[in-house]
Short mmCIF file of C-alpha atoms in Angstrom, two decimals:
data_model
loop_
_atom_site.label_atom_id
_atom_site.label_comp_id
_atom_site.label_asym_id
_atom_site.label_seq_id
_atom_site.Cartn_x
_atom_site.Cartn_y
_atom_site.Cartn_z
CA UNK A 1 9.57 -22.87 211.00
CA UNK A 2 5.94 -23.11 211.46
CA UNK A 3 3.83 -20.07 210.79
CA UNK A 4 0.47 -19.73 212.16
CA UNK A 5 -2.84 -18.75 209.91
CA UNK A 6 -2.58 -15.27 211.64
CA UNK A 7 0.68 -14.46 210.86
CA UNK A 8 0.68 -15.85 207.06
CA UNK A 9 -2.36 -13.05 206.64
CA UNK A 10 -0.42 -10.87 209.20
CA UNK A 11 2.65 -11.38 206.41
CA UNK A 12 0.46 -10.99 203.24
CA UNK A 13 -0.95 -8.26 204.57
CA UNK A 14 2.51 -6.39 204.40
CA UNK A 15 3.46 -7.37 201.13
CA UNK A 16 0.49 -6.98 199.11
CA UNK A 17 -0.10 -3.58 197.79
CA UNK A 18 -2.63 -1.27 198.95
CA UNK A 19 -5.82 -1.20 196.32
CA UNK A 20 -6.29 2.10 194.46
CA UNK A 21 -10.13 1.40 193.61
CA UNK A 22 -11.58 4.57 193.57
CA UNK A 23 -8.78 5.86 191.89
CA UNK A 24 -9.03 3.26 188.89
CA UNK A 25 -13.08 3.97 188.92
CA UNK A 26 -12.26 7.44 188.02
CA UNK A 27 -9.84 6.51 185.25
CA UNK A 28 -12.18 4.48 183.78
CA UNK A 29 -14.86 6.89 184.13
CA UNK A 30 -12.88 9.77 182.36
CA UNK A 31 -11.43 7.60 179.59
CA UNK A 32 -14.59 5.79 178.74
CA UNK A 33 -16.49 8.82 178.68
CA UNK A 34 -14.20 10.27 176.38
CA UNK A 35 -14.22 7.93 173.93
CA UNK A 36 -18.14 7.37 174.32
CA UNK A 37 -18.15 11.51 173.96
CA UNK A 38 -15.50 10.93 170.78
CA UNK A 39 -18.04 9.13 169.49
CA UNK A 40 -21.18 11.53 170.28
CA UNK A 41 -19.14 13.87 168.37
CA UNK A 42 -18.73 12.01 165.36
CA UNK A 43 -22.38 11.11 165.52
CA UNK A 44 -23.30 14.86 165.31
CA UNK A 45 -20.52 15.21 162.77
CA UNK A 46 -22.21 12.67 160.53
CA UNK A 47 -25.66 13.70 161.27
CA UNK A 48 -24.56 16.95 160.23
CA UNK A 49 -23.45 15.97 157.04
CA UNK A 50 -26.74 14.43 155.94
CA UNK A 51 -26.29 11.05 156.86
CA UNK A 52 -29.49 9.01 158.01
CA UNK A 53 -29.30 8.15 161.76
CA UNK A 54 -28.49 4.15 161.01
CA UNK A 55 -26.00 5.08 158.41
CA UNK A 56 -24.11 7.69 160.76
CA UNK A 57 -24.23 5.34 163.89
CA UNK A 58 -22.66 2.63 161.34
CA UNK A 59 -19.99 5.15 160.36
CA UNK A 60 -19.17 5.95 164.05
CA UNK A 61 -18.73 2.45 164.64
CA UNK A 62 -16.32 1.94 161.57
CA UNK A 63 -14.62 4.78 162.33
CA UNK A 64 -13.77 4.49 166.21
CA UNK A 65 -12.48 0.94 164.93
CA UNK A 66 -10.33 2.51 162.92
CA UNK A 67 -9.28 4.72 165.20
CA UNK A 68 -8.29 1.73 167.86
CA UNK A 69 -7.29 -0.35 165.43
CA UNK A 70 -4.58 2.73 164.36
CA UNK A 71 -3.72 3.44 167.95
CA UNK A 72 -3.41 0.33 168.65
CA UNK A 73 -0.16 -0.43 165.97
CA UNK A 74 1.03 2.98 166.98
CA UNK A 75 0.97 1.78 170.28
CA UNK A 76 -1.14 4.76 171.64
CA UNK A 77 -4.01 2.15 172.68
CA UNK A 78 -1.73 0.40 175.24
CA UNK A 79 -1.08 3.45 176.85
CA UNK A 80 -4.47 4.62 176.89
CA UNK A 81 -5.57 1.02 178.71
CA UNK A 82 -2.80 1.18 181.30
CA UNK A 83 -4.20 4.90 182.59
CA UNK A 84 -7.84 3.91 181.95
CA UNK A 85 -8.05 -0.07 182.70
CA UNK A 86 -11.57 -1.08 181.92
CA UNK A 87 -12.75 2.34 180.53
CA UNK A 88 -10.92 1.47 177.41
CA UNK A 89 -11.65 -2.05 177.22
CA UNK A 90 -15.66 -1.72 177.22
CA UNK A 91 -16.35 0.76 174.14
CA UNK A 92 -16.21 -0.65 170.76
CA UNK A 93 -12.71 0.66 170.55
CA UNK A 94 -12.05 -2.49 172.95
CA UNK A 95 -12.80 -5.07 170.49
CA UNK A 96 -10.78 -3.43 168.11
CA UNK A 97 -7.58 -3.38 170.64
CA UNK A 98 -8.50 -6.96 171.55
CA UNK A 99 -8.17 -8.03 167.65
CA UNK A 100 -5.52 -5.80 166.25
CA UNK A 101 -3.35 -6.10 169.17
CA UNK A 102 -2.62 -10.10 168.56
CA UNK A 103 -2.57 -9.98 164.81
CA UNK A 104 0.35 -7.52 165.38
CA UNK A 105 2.15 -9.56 167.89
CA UNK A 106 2.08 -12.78 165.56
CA UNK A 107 2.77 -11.26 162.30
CA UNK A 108 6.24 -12.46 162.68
CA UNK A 109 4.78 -16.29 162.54
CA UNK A 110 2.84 -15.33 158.90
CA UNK A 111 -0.40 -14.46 157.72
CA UNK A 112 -2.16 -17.56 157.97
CA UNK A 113 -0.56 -19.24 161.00
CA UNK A 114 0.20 -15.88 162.65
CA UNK A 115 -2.29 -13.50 161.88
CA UNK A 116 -5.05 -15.43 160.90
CA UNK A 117 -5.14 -18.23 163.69
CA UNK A 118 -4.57 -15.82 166.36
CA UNK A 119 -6.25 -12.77 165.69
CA UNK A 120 -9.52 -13.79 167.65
CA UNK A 121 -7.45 -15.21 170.53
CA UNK A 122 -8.71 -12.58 172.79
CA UNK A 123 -11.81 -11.47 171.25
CA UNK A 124 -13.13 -15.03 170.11
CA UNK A 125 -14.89 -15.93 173.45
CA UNK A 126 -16.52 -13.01 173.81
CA UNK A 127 -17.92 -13.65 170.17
CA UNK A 128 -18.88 -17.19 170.92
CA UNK A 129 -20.71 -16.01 174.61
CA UNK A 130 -22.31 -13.09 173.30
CA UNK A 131 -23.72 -14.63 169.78
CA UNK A 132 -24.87 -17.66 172.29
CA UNK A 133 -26.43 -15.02 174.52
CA UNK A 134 -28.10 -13.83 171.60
CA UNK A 135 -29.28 -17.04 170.43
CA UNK A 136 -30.87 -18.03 174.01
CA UNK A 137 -32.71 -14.78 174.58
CA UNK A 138 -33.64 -15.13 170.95
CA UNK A 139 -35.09 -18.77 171.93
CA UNK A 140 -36.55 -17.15 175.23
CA UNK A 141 -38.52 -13.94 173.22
CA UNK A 142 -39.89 -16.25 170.73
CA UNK A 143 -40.97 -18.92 173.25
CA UNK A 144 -42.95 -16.28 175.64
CA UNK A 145 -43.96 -14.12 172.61
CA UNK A 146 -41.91 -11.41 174.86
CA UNK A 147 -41.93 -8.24 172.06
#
């Protein structure tokens, strides 16, 4: 049986799912937003406590890691990425998912050849891309006298 170009899209057509974008724009919206707002919060929190302005955005960033990082064993962190997709993958609280999440899946292998090889599976290539980033516009700056 020979099937024409138009009837293998035809076919595809049928089977593929329908694409909920909007709908998964507004999830991300709402979830990032929250945990951008989360973080707001504890910036006014620490602010409010006396801390300098560099000292409490340091302890907002330690402590929405440690927030992921704890909803992330729990579990909680999974759920929250299948509802908001990318909202809770581009917040700090994403690169604390992306590092806690294999370190708990290869505990079972040990801590050097489980946990410690594969913790920066996910996260390592956005480390290596954005410190190389970092380095050209670095280069770029100092070569153009850009500041």
């Amino acid at each position: 049986m020979k099937v024409t170009k138009q009837e293998y899209s035809n076919m595809t057509d049928k089977a593929s799912p329908g694409s909920k974008t909007v709908r998964n724009c507004i999830r991300a919206f709402l979830v990032g937003g929250f945990i951008c707002t989360i973080g707001q919060l504890l910036f006014e929190l620490y602010s409010y406590t006396g801390l300098e302005t560099t000292d409490a955005r340091s302890a907002v960033s330690v402590t929405l890691v440690g927030i992921a990082a704890v909803l992330t064993a729990f579990g909680v962190y999974d759920k929250i990425g299948k509802f908001g997709g990318a909202g809770s993958l581009v917040p700090i609280t994403g690169f604390s998912n992306s590092v806690v999440s294999p370190a708990i899946e290869f505990k079972s292998e040990g801590h050097i050849m489980g946990i410690g090889a594969k913790m920066f599976v996910i996260a390592g290539p956005v480390l290596v891309f954005a410190i190389t980033a970092s380095i050209v516009y670095g280069v770029v700056v100092f070569l153009f006298h850009l500041y």
